[in-house]
């Protein structure tokens, strides 16, 4: 997998870390440190840092992405004129 953005220090590294969190069930804080060792200057905003640190592992990442624990999308909603409800 190749991931890149204009500079290759912020968004692309965050996305690569998110992929690693999901694939290897690693905590975001550990990947933050690793990313800065292998790519000095990576993760260059406090928001990116806090975002990665908010994930304890795969389950948190999948919950954030709106997936179930096994990676499936949630069940579809059925909408009626009166509103939507989960089925």
PDB file of C-alpha atoms in Angstrom, residues 7 13 20 26-27 29 34 37 39-40 45 48 55 61 65 67 75-78 84:
ATOM      1  CA  UNK A   7       4.263  16.864   2.106  1.00  0.00           C
ATOM      2  CA  UNK A  13       1.409   9.319   8.052  1.00  0.00           C
ATOM      3  CA  UNK A  20      -1.519  -0.264  10.954  1.00  0.00           C
ATOM      4  CA  UNK A  26      -1.653  -1.617  17.870  1.00  0.00           C
ATOM      5  CA  UNK A  27      -2.309   1.405  20.086  1.00  0.00           C
ATOM      6  CA  UNK A  29       0.277   6.159  20.975  1.00  0.00           C
ATOM      7  CA  UNK A  34       7.280   4.773  15.853  1.00  0.00           C
ATOM      8  CA  UNK A  37      11.401   7.657  14.707  1.00  0.00           C
ATOM      9  CA  UNK A  39       9.873   9.679   9.654  1.00  0.00           C
ATOM     10  CA  UNK A  40      11.313  12.615  11.639  1.00  0.00           C
ATOM     11  CA  UNK A  45      -0.229  19.089  14.379  1.00  0.00           C
ATOM     12  CA  UNK A  48      -3.184  14.648  14.442  1.00  0.00           C
ATOM     13  CA  UNK A  55      -7.134   4.772  19.607  1.00  0.00           C
ATOM     14  CA  UNK A  61     -10.509   2.365  15.122  1.00  0.00           C
ATOM     15  CA  UNK A  65     -15.027   4.237  11.267  1.00  0.00           C
ATOM     16  CA  UNK A  67     -17.821  -0.582  11.548  1.00  0.00           C
ATOM     17  CA  UNK A  75     -26.980  -2.945   9.625  1.00  0.00           C
ATOM     18  CA  UNK A  76     -28.795  -0.689   7.180  1.00  0.00           C
ATOM     19  CA  UNK A  77     -31.450   1.690   8.373  1.00  0.00           C
ATOM     20  CA  UNK A  78     -34.976   1.496   7.093  1.00  0.00           C
ATOM     21  CA  UNK A  84     -35.572   6.186  10.291  1.00  0.00           C
TER      22      UNK A  84
END
